Coordinates of C-alpha atoms in Angstrom, one line a residue:
I13 CA 8.6 -6.3 -20.1
S14 CA 4.9 -6.7 -20.1
E15 CA 3.4 -9.8 -21.8
F16 CA 0.6 -9.2 -24.2
N17 CA -1.8 -11.9 -25.2
N18 CA -4.2 -9.9 -27.5
Q19 CA -5.1 -6.5 -28.8
I20 CA -7.0 -5.5 -25.7
D21 CA -4.0 -5.9 -23.5
I22 CA -2.1 -3.5 -25.8
E23 CA -4.9 -0.9 -25.7
I24 CA -5.0 -1.0 -21.8
A25 CA -1.3 -0.7 -21.8
E26 CA -1.4 2.3 -23.9
K27 CA -3.8 3.8 -21.5
A28 CA -1.7 2.9 -18.5
A29 CA 1.3 4.5 -20.1
N30 CA -0.3 7.9 -19.8
M31 CA 0.3 7.7 -16.0
P32 CA 3.4 8.5 -14.2
L33 CA 5.5 5.6 -12.8
L34 CA 5.3 5.1 -9.0
S35 CA 8.9 6.0 -8.7
D36 CA 8.6 9.4 -10.5
A37 CA 9.3 12.1 -7.9
E38 CA 8.4 15.0 -10.1
N39 CA 5.0 13.8 -11.6
G40 CA 4.2 10.7 -9.7
W41 CA 4.2 9.5 -6.1
G42 CA 8.0 9.4 -5.9
I43 CA 7.7 6.9 -3.0
D44 CA 10.8 5.7 -1.4
L45 CA 10.7 1.9 -0.6
Y46 CA 12.8 -0.2 1.7
G47 CA 13.0 -4.0 1.4
E48 CA 14.1 -5.0 5.0
E49 CA 14.0 -3.8 8.5
V50 CA 14.7 -6.9 10.5
H51 CA 15.8 -10.2 8.7
M52 CA 14.2 -13.4 9.9
T53 CA 17.5 -15.1 10.0
R54 CA 20.1 -12.4 10.7
G55 CA 17.9 -10.5 13.2
S56 CA 16.6 -13.5 15.1
H57 CA 18.5 -12.6 18.1
Y58 CA 16.2 -9.7 18.6
F59 CA 13.1 -12.0 18.7
R60 CA 11.0 -12.3 21.8
N61 CA 8.0 -14.7 22.4
Q62 CA 6.3 -12.3 24.8
P63 CA 4.3 -9.4 23.6
T64 CA 5.8 -5.9 23.5
P65 CA 4.5 -2.7 21.8
N66 CA 6.7 -3.7 18.7
P67 CA 5.3 -6.8 17.0
L68 CA 7.3 -8.1 14.1
Y69 CA 5.2 -8.1 10.9
E70 CA 5.4 -11.0 8.5
C71 CA 3.8 -11.1 5.1
S72 CA 1.1 -13.5 6.3
M73 CA -0.2 -10.9 8.8
I74 CA -1.5 -8.5 6.1
W75 CA -4.1 -8.5 3.3
Q76 CA -5.5 -5.8 1.2
F77 CA -6.4 -2.9 3.5
D78 CA -6.1 -5.2 6.5
H79 CA -3.3 -5.1 9.1
K80 CA -4.8 -7.7 11.3
Y81 CA -5.1 -10.6 8.9
S82 CA -3.3 -12.9 11.3
E83 CA -1.8 -12.2 14.8
P84 CA 1.9 -11.8 15.4
R85 CA 4.0 -14.6 16.7
I86 CA 7.2 -12.6 17.3
W87 CA 7.9 -9.3 19.1
I88 CA 11.0 -7.0 19.5
K89 CA 11.9 -4.7 22.2
K90 CA 12.3 -1.1 21.0
A91 CA 15.5 -0.6 23.2
D92 CA 17.3 -3.5 21.5
I93 CA 17.1 -1.9 18.0
S94 CA 16.4 1.8 18.5
D95 CA 20.1 3.0 18.4
D96 CA 21.0 1.0 15.5
F97 CA 17.9 2.1 13.4
L98 CA 18.6 5.7 14.3
N99 CA 22.2 5.5 13.2
K100 CA 21.0 4.1 9.9
R101 CA 18.7 7.1 9.5
V102 CA 21.6 9.5 10.1
R103 CA 23.6 7.9 7.5
R104 CA 20.9 8.5 5.0
I105 CA 20.6 12.2 5.9
Q106 CA 23.4 14.1 4.1
G107 CA 24.9 16.9 6.6
L108 CA 23.9 15.1 9.8
K109 CA 26.9 14.0 12.0
K110 CA 25.0 12.5 14.9
V111 CA 21.6 11.4 16.1
P112 CA 19.4 14.5 17.2
K113 CA 17.8 13.9 20.6
D114 CA 14.2 14.2 18.9
M115 CA 14.9 12.0 15.8
L116 CA 12.0 9.4 15.3
N117 CA 12.6 5.9 14.1
D118 CA 10.8 5.0 10.9
F119 CA 8.8 2.3 12.8
E120 CA 7.5 4.9 15.2
V121 CA 5.1 6.2 12.4
H122 CA 2.7 4.5 10.2
R123 CA 4.1 3.0 7.0
L124 CA 2.7 1.3 3.8
A125 CA 3.5 -2.4 3.7
I126 CA 3.6 -4.6 0.7
R127 CA 3.8 -8.5 0.6
K128 CA 7.0 -9.5 -1.2
I129 CA 6.0 -13.1 -1.7
A130 CA 3.5 -13.0 -4.4
S131 CA 2.4 -14.9 -7.7
N132 CA 0.5 -13.9 -10.7
T133 CA -1.6 -17.1 -10.2
N134 CA -2.8 -16.2 -6.7
E135 CA -6.2 -14.6 -6.0
R136 CA -4.4 -11.3 -5.8
T137 CA -0.8 -10.4 -6.5
L138 CA -0.4 -6.9 -5.1
I139 CA -1.3 -6.9 -1.4
V140 CA -0.9 -3.6 0.6
A141 CA -1.9 -2.6 3.9
L142 CA -0.9 0.1 6.5
L143 CA 1.3 -0.8 9.6
P144 CA 0.4 0.6 13.0
Q145 CA 2.9 2.7 14.8
G146 CA 5.5 0.6 16.6
A147 CA 5.2 -2.3 14.1
I148 CA 8.5 -3.5 12.6
A149 CA 8.6 -5.2 9.2
S150 CA 10.4 -8.4 8.5
N151 CA 12.2 -9.1 5.2
S152 CA 9.0 -10.6 3.7
L153 CA 7.4 -7.0 3.4
T154 CA 8.5 -4.0 1.5
V155 CA 7.8 -0.7 3.4
N156 CA 8.1 2.9 2.5
F157 CA 10.6 5.2 4.1
P158 CA 7.9 7.6 5.8
L159 CA 10.3 10.4 6.9
H160 CA 12.4 12.9 5.0
H161 CA 16.0 12.4 4.4
L162 CA 16.7 16.0 4.9
P163 CA 18.6 17.6 7.7
Q164 CA 15.9 20.1 8.6
K165 CA 12.9 17.9 8.0
Y166 CA 14.0 14.5 9.5
N167 CA 10.8 14.1 11.4
D168 CA 8.5 15.3 8.7
L169 CA 6.5 12.9 6.6
Q170 CA 7.5 12.6 2.9
L171 CA 3.8 12.0 2.1
P172 CA 0.9 13.0 4.3
Y173 CA -1.1 10.1 5.7
A174 CA -4.2 11.0 3.5
D175 CA -2.0 10.6 0.4
I176 CA -0.8 7.2 1.8
L177 CA -4.4 6.0 2.1
V178 CA -5.2 7.0 -1.3
L179 CA -2.1 5.3 -2.7
I180 CA -3.0 2.2 -0.9
A181 CA -6.4 2.2 -2.5
L182 CA -4.8 2.6 -6.0
L183 CA -2.2 -0.2 -5.4
N184 CA -4.9 -2.5 -4.1
S185 CA -7.0 -2.1 -7.2
F186 CA -7.8 -4.7 -9.9
V187 CA -6.2 -2.4 -12.6
V188 CA -2.9 -2.0 -11.0
D189 CA -2.8 -5.7 -10.0
Y190 CA -3.5 -6.6 -13.5
I191 CA -0.7 -4.4 -14.9
L192 CA 1.7 -6.1 -12.4
R193 CA 0.6 -9.6 -13.2
S194 CA 1.7 -9.0 -16.9
R195 CA 5.2 -8.3 -15.7
M196 CA 6.1 -10.8 -13.0
T197 CA 5.6 -14.4 -11.9
T198 CA 6.9 -14.7 -8.3
N199 CA 8.9 -12.5 -5.8
L200 CA 7.7 -8.9 -5.9
N201 CA 10.7 -6.8 -5.6
S202 CA 11.0 -3.0 -5.6
F203 CA 11.9 -2.7 -9.2
Y204 CA 8.5 -4.0 -10.3
L205 CA 6.7 -1.6 -7.9
Y206 CA 8.8 1.4 -9.0
Q207 CA 7.8 0.7 -12.7
L208 CA 4.1 0.6 -12.1
P209 CA 2.1 3.3 -13.7
V210 CA 0.0 4.9 -10.9
P211 CA -2.0 8.1 -11.3
R212 CA -0.8 10.9 -8.8
L213 CA -3.8 12.3 -7.1
H214 CA -3.7 15.5 -4.8
A215 CA -6.1 16.8 -2.4
G216 CA -8.8 18.7 -4.4
D217 CA -8.5 16.4 -7.5
R218 CA -11.5 14.8 -8.8
F219 CA -12.0 11.5 -7.0
Y220 CA -9.5 12.1 -4.3
A221 CA -11.9 12.7 -1.5
Q222 CA -14.0 9.7 -2.5
I223 CA -11.1 7.3 -2.6
L224 CA -9.8 8.7 0.6
E225 CA -12.9 8.3 2.5
R226 CA -13.4 4.7 1.4
S227 CA -9.8 3.8 2.0
A228 CA -9.9 5.2 5.5
K229 CA -13.0 3.2 6.4
L230 CA -11.3 0.1 5.2
I231 CA -7.9 0.7 6.8
C232 CA -8.7 2.6 10.1
T233 CA -10.5 -0.4 11.8
T234 CA -8.7 -0.2 15.3
S235 CA -7.7 2.5 17.7
E236 CA -4.3 2.2 16.5
F237 CA -5.2 4.4 13.4
D238 CA -7.4 6.9 15.2
N239 CA -4.8 9.7 14.8
I240 CA -5.3 9.1 11.0
A241 CA -9.1 8.7 11.1
K242 CA -9.3 12.0 12.9
E243 CA -6.9 13.6 10.5
V244 CA -8.7 12.6 7.3
G245 CA -12.2 13.4 8.6
I246 CA -13.9 10.0 9.6
G247 CA -13.5 10.7 13.4
S248 CA -12.2 7.3 14.8
H249 CA -12.1 3.7 14.1
K250 CA -15.7 3.6 15.2
S251 CA -16.6 5.1 11.7
S252 CA -14.8 2.4 9.8
S253 CA -16.2 -0.5 8.1
T254 CA -15.8 -3.9 9.8
S255 CA -18.4 -6.1 8.3
E256 CA -17.6 -8.1 5.2
I257 CA -20.7 -6.8 3.3
Q258 CA -19.7 -3.2 4.0
R259 CA -16.1 -3.7 3.1
A260 CA -16.9 -5.5 -0.1
K261 CA -19.1 -2.7 -1.2
L262 CA -16.3 0.0 -0.4
R263 CA -13.7 -2.1 -2.3
A264 CA -16.2 -2.5 -5.4
E265 CA -16.7 1.3 -5.4
L266 CA -13.0 1.9 -5.2
D267 CA -12.2 -0.4 -8.1
G268 CA -15.0 1.2 -10.1
I269 CA -13.6 4.7 -9.5
I270 CA -10.0 3.7 -10.3
A271 CA -10.8 2.1 -13.6
H272 CA -12.3 5.4 -14.7
L273 CA -9.0 7.2 -13.5
Y274 CA -7.2 5.0 -16.1
G275 CA -9.7 5.8 -18.7
L276 CA -10.9 2.3 -19.3
D277 CA -14.1 1.5 -21.0
E278 CA -16.5 -1.1 -19.8
D279 CA -15.2 -4.0 -22.0
E280 CA -11.6 -3.2 -21.0
F281 CA -12.4 -3.2 -17.3
A282 CA -14.4 -6.5 -17.8
Y283 CA -11.3 -8.1 -19.5
I284 CA -9.2 -7.0 -16.5
L285 CA -11.4 -8.7 -14.1
S286 CA -11.4 -12.0 -16.2
N287 CA -7.7 -12.2 -15.5
F288 CA -8.5 -13.0 -11.8
P289 CA -10.0 -16.5 -12.1
I290 CA -10.0 -17.1 -8.3
V291 CA -11.9 -14.0 -7.4
T292 CA -15.5 -14.9 -6.9
E293 CA -18.1 -14.1 -9.6
P294 CA -20.2 -12.0 -7.2
T295 CA -17.2 -9.8 -6.4
K296 CA -16.7 -9.2 -10.2
V297 CA -20.3 -8.4 -10.8
A298 CA -20.4 -5.9 -7.9
T299 CA -17.3 -4.3 -9.1
Q300 CA -18.7 -4.0 -12.6
N301 CA -21.9 -2.4 -11.2
A302 CA -19.9 0.0 -9.2
Y303 CA -18.0 1.0 -12.5
R304 CA -21.4 1.7 -14.2
D305 CA -22.5 3.7 -11.2
V306 CA -19.5 6.0 -11.5
E307 CA -20.1 6.3 -15.3
R308 CA -23.7 7.4 -14.6
E309 CA -22.5 10.0 -12.2
L310 CA -19.9 11.4 -14.8
V311 CA -22.5 11.6 -17.4
K312 CA -24.8 13.8 -15.2

């Protein structure tokens, strides 16, 4: 249950309620989340100290839009887990009796990753990044099932990568973070995520291309994401934004756009920003200015 402190909280909640829930498969994103791939205790027999193509991702390794916030300290050998993971996939797919020879493991494609350990008193509560192919998530991260649970589509993505990049931008926004903060204190489980009201954008919708381009430049910073960079039209990681000044500008622009998607006026958006006391004042000012820039474009 959301906690309202004043009338403006209620007014923002009413606007957010017009959006579909993240779990809504018909009108929303219908994203399918999973809370654990390898448990840090029960799966410790898989751990290796020498690098392999399969790093184990922990929550401290990601930040918003950033898959390299810190370096891995544990790796796993694909051969040690592949058969077990594939068998789990088969059990999720009604009608399949055995593992097809060409079946992919979930960790062989890019997935959205969300920090589970969170607090509504931190600088940010909702922290979402994209994992590179081959990365394996520990139980401190929530990831999405990327592939269909259908016998004829088991290697097809449930959501195209472009949509995933747009969704990551939405989830990393101040607006969605503010909504989440009114509902939780610590330990971000899937229930809180599924209940988030998040606008469902499709290619061709207003703002979709603007959000996609900015999100891609923030996420596709290494060659590990060149397949996505090419797919969404920015070419390669060489077209991404790696300087802090560039990244701050892109993030401010995304937040300004997303506030308009929720139909927020300037006072409501300023109030949302005031709920993040640890975020620096220059960041808030840049974000408010970006909101005004979007508003001016809409008036034209």
